[in-house]
Coordinates of C-alpha atoms in Angstrom, one line a residue:
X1 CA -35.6 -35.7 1.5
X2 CA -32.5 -36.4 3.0
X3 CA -29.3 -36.6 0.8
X4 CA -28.5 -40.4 0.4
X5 CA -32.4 -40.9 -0.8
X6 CA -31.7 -37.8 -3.4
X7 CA -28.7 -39.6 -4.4
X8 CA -30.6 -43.3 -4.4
X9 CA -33.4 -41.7 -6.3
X10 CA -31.3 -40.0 -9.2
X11 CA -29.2 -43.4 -10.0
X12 CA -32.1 -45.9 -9.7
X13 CA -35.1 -43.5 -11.1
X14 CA -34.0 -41.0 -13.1
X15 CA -30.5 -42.2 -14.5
X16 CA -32.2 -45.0 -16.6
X17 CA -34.8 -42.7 -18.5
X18 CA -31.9 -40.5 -19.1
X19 CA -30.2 -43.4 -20.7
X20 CA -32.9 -44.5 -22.9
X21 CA -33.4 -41.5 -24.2
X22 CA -30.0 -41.3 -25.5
X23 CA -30.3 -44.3 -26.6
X24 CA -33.9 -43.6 -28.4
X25 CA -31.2 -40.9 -30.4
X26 CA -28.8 -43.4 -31.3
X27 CA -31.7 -44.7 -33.4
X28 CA -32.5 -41.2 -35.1
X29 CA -29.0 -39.8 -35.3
X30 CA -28.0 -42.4 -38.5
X31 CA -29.5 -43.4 -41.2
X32 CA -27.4 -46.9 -40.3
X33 CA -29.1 -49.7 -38.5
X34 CA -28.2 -49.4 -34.6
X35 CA -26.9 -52.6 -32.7
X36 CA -29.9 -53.8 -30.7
X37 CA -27.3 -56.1 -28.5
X38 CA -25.3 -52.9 -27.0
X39 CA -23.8 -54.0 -23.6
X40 CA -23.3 -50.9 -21.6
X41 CA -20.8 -52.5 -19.4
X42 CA -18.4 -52.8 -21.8
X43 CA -15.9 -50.3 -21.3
X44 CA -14.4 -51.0 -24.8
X45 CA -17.5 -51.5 -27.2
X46 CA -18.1 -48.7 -29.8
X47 CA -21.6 -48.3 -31.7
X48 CA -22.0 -48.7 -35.5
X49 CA -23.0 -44.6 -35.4
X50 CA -21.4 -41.7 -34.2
X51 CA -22.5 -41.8 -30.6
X52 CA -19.1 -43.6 -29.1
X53 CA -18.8 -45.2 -25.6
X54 CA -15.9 -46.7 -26.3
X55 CA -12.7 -46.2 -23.7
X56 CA -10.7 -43.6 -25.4
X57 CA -13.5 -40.9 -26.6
X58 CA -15.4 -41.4 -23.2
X59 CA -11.5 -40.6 -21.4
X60 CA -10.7 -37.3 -23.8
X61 CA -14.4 -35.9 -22.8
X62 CA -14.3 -36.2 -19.1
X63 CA -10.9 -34.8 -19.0
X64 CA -9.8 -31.1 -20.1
X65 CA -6.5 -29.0 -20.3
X66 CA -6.8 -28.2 -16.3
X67 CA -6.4 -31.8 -15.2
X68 CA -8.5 -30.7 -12.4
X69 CA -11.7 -31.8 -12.9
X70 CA -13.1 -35.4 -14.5
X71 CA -16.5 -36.4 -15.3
X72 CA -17.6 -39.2 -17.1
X73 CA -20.8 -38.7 -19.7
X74 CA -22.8 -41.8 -20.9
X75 CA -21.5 -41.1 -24.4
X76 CA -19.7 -38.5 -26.7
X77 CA -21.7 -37.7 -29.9
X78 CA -18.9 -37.5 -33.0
X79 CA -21.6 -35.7 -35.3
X80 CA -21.1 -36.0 -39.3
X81 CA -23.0 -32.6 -39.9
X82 CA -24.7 -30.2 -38.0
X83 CA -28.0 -32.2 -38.3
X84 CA -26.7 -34.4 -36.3
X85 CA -26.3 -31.9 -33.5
X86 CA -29.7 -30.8 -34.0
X87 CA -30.9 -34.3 -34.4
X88 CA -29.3 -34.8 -30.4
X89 CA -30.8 -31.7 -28.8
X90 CA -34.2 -32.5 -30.3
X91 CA -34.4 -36.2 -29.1
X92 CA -33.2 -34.4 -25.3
X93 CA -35.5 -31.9 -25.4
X94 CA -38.6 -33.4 -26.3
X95 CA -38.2 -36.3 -23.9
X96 CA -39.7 -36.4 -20.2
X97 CA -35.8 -36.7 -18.7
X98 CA -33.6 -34.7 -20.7
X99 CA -30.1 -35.2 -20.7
X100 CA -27.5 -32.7 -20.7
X101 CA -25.5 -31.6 -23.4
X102 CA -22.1 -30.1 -23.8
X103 CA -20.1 -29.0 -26.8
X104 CA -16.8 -29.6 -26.9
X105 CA -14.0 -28.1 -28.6
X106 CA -10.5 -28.8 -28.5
X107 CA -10.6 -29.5 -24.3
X108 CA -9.0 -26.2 -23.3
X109 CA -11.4 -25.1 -20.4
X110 CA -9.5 -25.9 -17.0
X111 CA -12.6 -26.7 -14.6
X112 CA -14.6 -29.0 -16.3
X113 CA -16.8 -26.2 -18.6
X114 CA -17.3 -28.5 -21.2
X115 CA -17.7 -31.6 -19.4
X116 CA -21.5 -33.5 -19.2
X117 CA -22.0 -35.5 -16.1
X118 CA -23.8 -38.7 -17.3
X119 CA -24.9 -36.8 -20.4
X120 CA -23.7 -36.5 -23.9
X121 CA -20.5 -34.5 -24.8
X122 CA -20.3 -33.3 -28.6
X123 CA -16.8 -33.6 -30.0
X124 CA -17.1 -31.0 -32.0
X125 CA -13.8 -31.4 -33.8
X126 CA -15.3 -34.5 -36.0
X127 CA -17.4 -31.7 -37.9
X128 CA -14.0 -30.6 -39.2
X129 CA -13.0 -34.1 -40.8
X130 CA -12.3 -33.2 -44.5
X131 CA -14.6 -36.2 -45.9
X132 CA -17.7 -34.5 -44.2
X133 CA -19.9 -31.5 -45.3
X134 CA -18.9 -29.4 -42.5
X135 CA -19.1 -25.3 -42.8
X136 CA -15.5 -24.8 -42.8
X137 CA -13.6 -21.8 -43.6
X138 CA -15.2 -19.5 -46.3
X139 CA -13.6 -15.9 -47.0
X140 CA -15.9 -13.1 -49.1
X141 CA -16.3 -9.8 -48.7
X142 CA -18.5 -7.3 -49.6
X143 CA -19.2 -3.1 -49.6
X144 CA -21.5 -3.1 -46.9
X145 CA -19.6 -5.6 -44.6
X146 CA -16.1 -5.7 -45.6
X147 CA -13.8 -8.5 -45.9
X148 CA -15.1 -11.4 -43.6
X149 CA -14.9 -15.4 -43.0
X150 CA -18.1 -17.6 -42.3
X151 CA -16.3 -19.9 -40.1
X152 CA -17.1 -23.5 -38.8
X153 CA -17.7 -23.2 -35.0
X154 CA -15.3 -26.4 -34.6
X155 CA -13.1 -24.3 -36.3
X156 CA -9.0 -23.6 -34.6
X157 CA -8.1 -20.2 -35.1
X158 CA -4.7 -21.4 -36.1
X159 CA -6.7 -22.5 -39.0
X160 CA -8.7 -19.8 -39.7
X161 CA -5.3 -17.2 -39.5
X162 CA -3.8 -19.9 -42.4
X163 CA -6.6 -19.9 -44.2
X164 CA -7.6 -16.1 -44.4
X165 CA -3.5 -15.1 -45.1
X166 CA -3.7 -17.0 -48.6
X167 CA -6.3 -14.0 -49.6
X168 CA -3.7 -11.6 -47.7
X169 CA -6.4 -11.2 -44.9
X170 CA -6.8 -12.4 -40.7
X171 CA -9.2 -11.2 -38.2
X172 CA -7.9 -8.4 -36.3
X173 CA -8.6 -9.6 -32.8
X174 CA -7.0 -12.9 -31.0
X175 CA -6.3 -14.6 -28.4
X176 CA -2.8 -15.6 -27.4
X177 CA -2.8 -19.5 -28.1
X178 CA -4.1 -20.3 -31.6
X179 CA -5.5 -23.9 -30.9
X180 CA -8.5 -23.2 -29.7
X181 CA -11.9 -23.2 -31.3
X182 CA -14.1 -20.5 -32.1
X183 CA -16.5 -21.5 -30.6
X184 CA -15.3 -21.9 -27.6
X185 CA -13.4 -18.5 -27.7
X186 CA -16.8 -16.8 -28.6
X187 CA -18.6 -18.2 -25.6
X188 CA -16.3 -16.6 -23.2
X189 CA -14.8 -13.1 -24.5
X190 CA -11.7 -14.0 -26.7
X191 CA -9.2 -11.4 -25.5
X192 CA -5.0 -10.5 -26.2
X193 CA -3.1 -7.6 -26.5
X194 CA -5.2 -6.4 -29.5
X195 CA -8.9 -6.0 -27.4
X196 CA -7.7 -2.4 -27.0
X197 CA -7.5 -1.8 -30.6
X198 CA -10.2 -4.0 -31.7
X199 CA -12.1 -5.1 -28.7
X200 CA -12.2 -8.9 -28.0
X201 CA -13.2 -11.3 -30.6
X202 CA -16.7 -11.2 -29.4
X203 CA -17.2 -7.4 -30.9
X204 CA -15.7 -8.6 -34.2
X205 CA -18.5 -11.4 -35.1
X206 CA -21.0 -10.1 -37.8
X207 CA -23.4 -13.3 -37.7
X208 CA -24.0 -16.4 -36.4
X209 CA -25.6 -20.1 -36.4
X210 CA -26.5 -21.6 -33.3
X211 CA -28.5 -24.2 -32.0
X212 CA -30.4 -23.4 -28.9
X213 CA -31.3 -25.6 -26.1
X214 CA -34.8 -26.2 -27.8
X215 CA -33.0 -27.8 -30.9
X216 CA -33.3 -24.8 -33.3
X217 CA -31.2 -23.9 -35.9
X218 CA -31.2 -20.0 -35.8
X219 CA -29.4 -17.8 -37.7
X220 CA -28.3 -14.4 -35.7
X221 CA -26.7 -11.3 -35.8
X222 CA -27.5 -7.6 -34.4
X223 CA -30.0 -7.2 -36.9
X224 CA -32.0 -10.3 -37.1
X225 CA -32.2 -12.2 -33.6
X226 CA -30.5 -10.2 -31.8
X227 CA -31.2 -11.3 -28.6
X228 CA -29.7 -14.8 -29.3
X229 CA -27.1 -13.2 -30.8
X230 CA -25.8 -10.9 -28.0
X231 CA -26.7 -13.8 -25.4
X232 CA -24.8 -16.1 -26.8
X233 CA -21.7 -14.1 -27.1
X234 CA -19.8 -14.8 -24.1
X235 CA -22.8 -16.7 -22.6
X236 CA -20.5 -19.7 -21.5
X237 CA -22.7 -22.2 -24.2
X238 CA -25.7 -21.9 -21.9
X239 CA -28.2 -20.2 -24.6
X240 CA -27.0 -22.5 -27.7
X241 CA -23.9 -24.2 -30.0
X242 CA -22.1 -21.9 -32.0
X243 CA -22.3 -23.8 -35.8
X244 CA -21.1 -21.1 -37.9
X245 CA -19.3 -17.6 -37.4
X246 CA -18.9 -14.7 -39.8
X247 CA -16.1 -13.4 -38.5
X248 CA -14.8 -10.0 -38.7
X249 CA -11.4 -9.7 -41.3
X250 CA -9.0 -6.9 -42.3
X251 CA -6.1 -6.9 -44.5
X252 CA -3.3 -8.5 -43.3
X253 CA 0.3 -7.0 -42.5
X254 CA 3.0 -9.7 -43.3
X255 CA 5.5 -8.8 -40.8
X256 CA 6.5 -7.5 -37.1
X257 CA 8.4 -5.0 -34.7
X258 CA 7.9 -6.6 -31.3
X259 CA 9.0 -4.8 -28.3
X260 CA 9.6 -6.0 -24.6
X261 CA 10.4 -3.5 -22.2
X262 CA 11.9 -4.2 -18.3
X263 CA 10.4 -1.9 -15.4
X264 CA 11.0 -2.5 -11.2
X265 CA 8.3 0.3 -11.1
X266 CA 4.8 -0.6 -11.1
X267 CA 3.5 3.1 -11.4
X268 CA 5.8 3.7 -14.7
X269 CA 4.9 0.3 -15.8
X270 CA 1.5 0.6 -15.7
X271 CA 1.5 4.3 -17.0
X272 CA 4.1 3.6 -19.8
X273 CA 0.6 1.0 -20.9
X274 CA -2.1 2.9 -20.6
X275 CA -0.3 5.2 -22.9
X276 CA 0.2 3.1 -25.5
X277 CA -3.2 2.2 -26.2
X278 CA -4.5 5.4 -26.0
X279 CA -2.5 6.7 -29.1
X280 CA -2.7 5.2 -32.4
X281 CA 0.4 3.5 -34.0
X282 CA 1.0 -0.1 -32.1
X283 CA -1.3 -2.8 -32.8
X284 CA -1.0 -5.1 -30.0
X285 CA -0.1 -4.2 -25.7
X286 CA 0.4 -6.6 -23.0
X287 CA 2.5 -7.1 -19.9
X288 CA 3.7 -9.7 -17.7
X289 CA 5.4 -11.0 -14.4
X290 CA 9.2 -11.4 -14.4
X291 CA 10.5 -13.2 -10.7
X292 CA 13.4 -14.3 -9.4
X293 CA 12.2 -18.2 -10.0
X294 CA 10.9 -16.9 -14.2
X295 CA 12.0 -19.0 -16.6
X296 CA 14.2 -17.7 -19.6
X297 CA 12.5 -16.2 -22.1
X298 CA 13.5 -17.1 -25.7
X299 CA 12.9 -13.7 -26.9
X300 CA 16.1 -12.7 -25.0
X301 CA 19.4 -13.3 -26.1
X302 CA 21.5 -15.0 -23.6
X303 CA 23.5 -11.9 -22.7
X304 CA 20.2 -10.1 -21.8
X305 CA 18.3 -13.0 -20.6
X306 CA 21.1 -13.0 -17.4
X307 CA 21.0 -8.8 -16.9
X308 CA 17.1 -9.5 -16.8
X309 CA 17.3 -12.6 -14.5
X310 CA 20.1 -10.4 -12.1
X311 CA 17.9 -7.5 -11.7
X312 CA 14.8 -10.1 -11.1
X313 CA 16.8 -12.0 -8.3
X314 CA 18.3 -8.5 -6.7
X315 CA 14.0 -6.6 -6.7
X316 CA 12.1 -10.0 -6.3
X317 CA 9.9 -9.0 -9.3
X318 CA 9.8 -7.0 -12.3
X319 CA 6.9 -5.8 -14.9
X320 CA 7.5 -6.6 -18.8
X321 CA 5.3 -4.3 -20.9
X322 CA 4.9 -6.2 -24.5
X323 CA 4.3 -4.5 -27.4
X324 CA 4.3 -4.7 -31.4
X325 CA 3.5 -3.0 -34.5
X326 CA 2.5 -4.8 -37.9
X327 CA 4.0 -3.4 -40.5
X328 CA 4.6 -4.7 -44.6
X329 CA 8.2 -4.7 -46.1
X330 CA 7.6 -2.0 -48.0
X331 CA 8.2 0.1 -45.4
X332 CA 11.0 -1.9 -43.8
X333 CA 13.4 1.1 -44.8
X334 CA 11.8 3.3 -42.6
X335 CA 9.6 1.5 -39.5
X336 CA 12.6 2.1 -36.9
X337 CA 12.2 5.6 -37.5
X338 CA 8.3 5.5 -37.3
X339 CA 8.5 3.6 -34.0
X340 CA 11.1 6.2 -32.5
X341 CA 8.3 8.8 -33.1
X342 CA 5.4 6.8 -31.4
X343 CA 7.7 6.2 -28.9
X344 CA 9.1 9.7 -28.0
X345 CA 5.5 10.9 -28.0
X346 CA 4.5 8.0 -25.4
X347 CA 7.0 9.1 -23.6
X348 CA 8.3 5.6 -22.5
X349 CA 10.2 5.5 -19.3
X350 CA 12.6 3.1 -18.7
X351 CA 16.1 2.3 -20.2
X352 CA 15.9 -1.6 -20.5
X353 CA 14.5 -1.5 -23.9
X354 CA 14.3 -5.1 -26.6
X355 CA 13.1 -5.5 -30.2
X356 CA 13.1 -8.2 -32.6
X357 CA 11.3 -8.5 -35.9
X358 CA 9.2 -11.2 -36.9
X359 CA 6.8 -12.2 -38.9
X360 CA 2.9 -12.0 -38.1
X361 CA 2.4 -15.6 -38.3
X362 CA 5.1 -16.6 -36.1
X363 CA 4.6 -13.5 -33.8
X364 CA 0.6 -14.5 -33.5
X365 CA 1.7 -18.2 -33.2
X366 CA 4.4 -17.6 -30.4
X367 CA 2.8 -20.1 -27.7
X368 CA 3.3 -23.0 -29.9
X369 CA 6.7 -23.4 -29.7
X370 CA 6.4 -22.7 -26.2
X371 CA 3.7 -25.9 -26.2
X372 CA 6.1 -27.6 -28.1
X373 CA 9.4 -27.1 -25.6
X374 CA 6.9 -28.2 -22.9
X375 CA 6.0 -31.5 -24.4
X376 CA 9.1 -32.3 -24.8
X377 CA 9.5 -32.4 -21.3
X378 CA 6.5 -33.8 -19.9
X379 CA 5.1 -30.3 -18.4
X380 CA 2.4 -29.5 -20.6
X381 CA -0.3 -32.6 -19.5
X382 CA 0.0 -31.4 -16.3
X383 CA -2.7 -29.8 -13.7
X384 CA -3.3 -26.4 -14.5
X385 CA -5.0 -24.4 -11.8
X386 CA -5.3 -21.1 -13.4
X387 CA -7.4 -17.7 -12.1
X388 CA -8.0 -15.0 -15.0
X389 CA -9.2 -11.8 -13.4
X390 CA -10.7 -8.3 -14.7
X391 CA -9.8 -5.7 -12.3
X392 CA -10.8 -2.4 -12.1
X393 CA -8.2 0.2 -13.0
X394 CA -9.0 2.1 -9.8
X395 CA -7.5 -0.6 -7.9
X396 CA -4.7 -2.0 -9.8
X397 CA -2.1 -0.3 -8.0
X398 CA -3.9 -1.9 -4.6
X399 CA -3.9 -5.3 -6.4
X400 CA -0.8 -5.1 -7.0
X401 CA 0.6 -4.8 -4.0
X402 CA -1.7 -7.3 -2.1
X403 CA -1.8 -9.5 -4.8
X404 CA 1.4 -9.8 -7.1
X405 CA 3.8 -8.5 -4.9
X406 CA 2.7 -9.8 -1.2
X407 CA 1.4 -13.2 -2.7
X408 CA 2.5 -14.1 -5.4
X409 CA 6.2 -13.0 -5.8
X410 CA 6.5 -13.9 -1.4
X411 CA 5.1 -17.5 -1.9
X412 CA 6.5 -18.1 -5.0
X413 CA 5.1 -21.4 -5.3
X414 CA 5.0 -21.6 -9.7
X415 CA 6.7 -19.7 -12.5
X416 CA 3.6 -18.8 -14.7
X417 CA 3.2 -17.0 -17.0
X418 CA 1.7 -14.5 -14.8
X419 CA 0.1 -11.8 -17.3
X420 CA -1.4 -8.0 -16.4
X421 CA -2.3 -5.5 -19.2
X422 CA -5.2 -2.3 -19.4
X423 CA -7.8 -2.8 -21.8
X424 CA -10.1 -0.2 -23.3
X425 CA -13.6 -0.4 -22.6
X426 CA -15.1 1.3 -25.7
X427 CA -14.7 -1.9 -27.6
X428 CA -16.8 -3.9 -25.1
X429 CA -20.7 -4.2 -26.3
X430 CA -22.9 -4.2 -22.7
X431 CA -26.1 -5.8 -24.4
X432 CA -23.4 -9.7 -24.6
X433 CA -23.5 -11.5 -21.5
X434 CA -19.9 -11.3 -20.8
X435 CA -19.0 -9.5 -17.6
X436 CA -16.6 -7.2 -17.1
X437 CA -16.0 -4.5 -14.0
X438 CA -18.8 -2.0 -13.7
X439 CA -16.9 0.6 -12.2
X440 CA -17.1 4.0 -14.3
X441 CA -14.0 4.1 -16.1
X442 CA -12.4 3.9 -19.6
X443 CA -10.2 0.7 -19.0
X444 CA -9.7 -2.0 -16.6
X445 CA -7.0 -4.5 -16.2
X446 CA -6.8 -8.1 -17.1
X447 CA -4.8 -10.2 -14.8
X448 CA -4.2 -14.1 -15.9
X449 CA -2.8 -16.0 -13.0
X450 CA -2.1 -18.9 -15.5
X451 CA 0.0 -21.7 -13.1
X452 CA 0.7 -25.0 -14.0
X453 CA 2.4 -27.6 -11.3
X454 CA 4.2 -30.7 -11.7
X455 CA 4.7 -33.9 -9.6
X456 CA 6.2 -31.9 -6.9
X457 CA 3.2 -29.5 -6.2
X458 CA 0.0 -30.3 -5.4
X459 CA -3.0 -28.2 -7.2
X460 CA -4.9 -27.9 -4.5
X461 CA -1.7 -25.3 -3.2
X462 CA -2.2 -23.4 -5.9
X463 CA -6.3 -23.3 -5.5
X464 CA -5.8 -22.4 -1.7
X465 CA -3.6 -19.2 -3.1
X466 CA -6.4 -18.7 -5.4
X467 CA -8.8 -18.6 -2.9
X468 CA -6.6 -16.1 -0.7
X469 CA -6.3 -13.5 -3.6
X470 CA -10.4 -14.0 -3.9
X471 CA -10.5 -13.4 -0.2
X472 CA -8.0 -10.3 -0.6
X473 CA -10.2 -8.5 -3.5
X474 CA -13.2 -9.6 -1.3
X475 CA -11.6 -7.9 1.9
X476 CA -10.3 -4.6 0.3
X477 CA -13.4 -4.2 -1.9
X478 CA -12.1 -4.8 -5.1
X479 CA -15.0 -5.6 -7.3
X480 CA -13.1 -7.9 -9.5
X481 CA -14.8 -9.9 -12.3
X482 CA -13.3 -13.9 -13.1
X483 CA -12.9 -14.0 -17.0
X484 CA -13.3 -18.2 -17.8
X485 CA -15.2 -17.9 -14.1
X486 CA -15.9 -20.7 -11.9
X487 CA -18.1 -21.0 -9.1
X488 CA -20.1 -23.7 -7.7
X489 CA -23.4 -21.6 -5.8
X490 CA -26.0 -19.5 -7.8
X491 CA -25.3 -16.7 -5.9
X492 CA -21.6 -16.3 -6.7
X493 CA -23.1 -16.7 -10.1
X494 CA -25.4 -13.6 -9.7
X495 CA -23.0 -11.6 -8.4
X496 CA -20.7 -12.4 -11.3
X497 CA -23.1 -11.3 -13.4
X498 CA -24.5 -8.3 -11.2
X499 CA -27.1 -6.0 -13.4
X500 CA -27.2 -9.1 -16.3
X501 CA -28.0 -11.6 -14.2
X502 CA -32.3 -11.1 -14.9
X503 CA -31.3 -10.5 -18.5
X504 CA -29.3 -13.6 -18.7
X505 CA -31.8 -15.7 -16.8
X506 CA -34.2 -14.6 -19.0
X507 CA -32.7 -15.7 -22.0
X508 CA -32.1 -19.3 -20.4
X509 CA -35.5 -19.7 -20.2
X510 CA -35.9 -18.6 -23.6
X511 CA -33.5 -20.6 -25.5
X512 CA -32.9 -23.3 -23.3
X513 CA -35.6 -23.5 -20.4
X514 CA -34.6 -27.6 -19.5
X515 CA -31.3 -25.9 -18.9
X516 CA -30.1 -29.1 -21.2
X517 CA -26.6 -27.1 -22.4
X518 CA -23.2 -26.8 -20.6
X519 CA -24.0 -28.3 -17.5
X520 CA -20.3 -27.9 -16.7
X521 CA -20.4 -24.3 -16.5
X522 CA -22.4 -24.9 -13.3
X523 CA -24.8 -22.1 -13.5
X524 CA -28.1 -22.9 -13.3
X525 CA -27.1 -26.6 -12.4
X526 CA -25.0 -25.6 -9.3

């Protein structure tokens, strides 16, 4: 059948069943009388339930934090209670033309994962309206599990850190920006500077709710389910919607020794890294880009922040290893000498050494202010065309110089951040569907190329560099993985996923087999 019949065929034929049947749920989803007299041409009109067409919730759903991609659904469900969901999936699944379904959290994907084409986008964020019986934030404990927080999957982990500090507790793994959900984070990997200590927030969840493509509420963990469980974990939302989240929790330090240290030698850099999270005593390793073009960094004074910014201009790029140690004041007397020790046994090499204390709140809440400095100027609501890598540590030093130092630093086309740190492998379960470098090896890197570009750059530059650092790994056989990956053909998919791929295919046809969730993942879709 030739294309423009396909295209005839979906918007005349298939389209309109589509659209009853969401409108067959807007019937079931309230106990409220539904407005027989809906007009679907008006832009502006909102029904008396929670499925809203109107212009603003129908704008916030087909957009997302990238500003690259916009897709317009036939309505954004703004559920009252997890029924509700259920309730939605239900009416798409048992109808002859399901629609698709995507859960959205607080719009932080940057390609359009959480978008639904002419389906139904769940705004997951009106489950957390404090009139409504939502799941919250609950924190128990007992001997067998521990200290732990059954968690609302529309849940922010800024949230959750506030909440679980009033018992003196947090989770112990993160990611670097707080305002995202968890489920969203769960989906995908949920990985900072603490995944070597911890593993990602994916290997600290003890149970979960989720409802699968089929429209069933199912309760998981490794013991009961487990096959939902580990699917789901890092499944990119294709196997079900994460509800609730018992969530791993530890007691909580109340303060910080955060260290930055300057390098012009990749070797030392990388060594000097590796180090530190093989040895116990710091709780959180990371590292990062510094050009000629970087920003100042407010962790500097301004005396260093120009020695940094001369050395940067006179090498064309440095490394920044980032480091911290949690500690409680009543040991304030004596952490310098404690950190000397860990230090000298590291055997850190490199004289450009910076501290500062802090506390753990604002040390774990750092990127707000920098999201706050950046709407103040206008240059956070802007196109973000970002490329998170894993890369195999085997190779890192190759990457390196193809990559960082021969693309990135030459072209110099954005500041950043531009972020590279090891992680250890042992804290990574293979049985979730999250992908990760198969090479043979105790760590592998994580490389976020995270640009953002303002009026005077187009993103399609920055995708073009992308592409060339694809084609570079692809060239010099660097089996890279894409952490938040996006791809548009199957096989690219399959690849991505390598020896999973029949697993994970199998449990799409399991949980959702009218492939009716995340269409914007493009997966199965594609």
């Amino acid at each position: 059948m030739a294309y423009s019949k396909v295209v005839i065929l979906h918007k005349y034929f298939v389209l309109p069943f589509m659209i009853i049947n969401i409108l067959m749920f807007m019937t079931l989803v309230s106990s409220r009388p539904l407005l027989t007299n809906i007009k679907l041409s008006s832009p502006n009109q909102t029904t008396e339930n929670n499925l809203c067409i109107d212009t603003l919730c129908m704008k916030t759903a087909s957009s997302d934090f990238g500003k690259l991609i916009q897709e317009l659904p036939f309505g954004v469900l703004q559920p009252l209670s997890v029924s509700d969901i259920v309730r939605l999936v239900n009416t798409s699944y048992t109808s002859s033309s399901p629609f698709a379904i995507s859960a959205r959290g607080n719009g932080h994907s940057v390609r359009g994962q959480a978008m639904a084409k002419d389906g139904v986008v769940v705004e997951m964020s009106s489950l957390n309206d404090s009139n409504n019986n939502n799941t919250g934030i609950r924190v128990s404990g007992n001997s067998s599990l521990g200290f732990y927080a059954d968690v609302g999957g529309e849940q922010l982990w800024i949230d959750v850190l506030q909440a679980t500090l009033l018992h003196g507790l947090a989770p112990v793994s993160w990611t670097d920006y707080l305002y995202l959900t968890v489920g969203g984070t769960l989906s995908n990997a949920g990985i900072s500077g603490q995944a070597s200590f911890h593993g990602p927030q994916v290997s600290n969840v003890l149970e979960m709710d989720v409802i699968t493509g089929k429209g069933d509420l199912i309760t998981c963990s490794k013991d009961m389910n487990s096959d939902l469980f580990y699917a789901v974990l890092g499944g990119l939302g294709q196997f079900g919607i994460i509800t609730r989240a018992r969530i791993v929790l530890d007691k909580a330090h109340n303060r910080v020794k955060w260290f930055k240290i300057i390098y012009d030698d990749f070797a030392k850099f990388t060594k000097d890294q590796e180090r530190l999270i093989s040895v116990d005593g710091f709780d959180y390793v990371e590292g990062s880009l510094i050009l000629k073009n970087s920003p100042a960094d407010s962790f500097f004074s301004p005396s260093n922040e120009s020695i940094i910014s001369s050395l940067a201009s006179e090498k064309g790029i440095l490394y920044c290893l980032e480091a911290v140690k949690y500690y409680n004041d009543q040991i304030i007397n004596t952490i310098d000498e404690e950190l000397q020790v860990i230090l000298k046994v590291v055997n850190i090499d490199s004289g450009l050494i910076f501290t500062k204390d802090a506390t753990l709140f604002n040390f774990l809440n750092r990127v707000r202010d920098e999201e706050v400095l950046l709407q103040s100027l206008g240059l956070w609501e802007v196109p973000h065309p970002w490329l998170n890598l894993f890369v195999p540590r085997s190779r890192i030093s190759d990457f390196n110089q193809g990559v960082l130092v021969d693309i990135i630093s030459k072209e110099s086309l954005t500041t950043g951040p531009f972020l590279i740190y090891p992680i250890n492998r042992k804290g990574w379960d293979a049985r979730m569907s999250v992908a990760i470098p198969e090479e043979d090896d105790d760590m592998f890197y994580t490389v976020a190329l995270l640009n953002s570009v303002g009026p005077a750059v187009d993103p399609s530059v920055i995708d073009k560099q992308n592409n060339r650092i694809l084609e570079f790994c692809n060239e010099a056989g660097i089996n890279i993985k894409q952490y938040l990956p996006h791809y548009t053909k199957k096989v690219d998919w399959m690849k991505h996923f390598g020896a999973k791929w029949s697993v994970f295919k199998e449990m799409k046809d399991r949980f959702d087999p009218k492939m009716i969730l995340s269409p914007g993942q493009r997966i199965f879709n594609s």
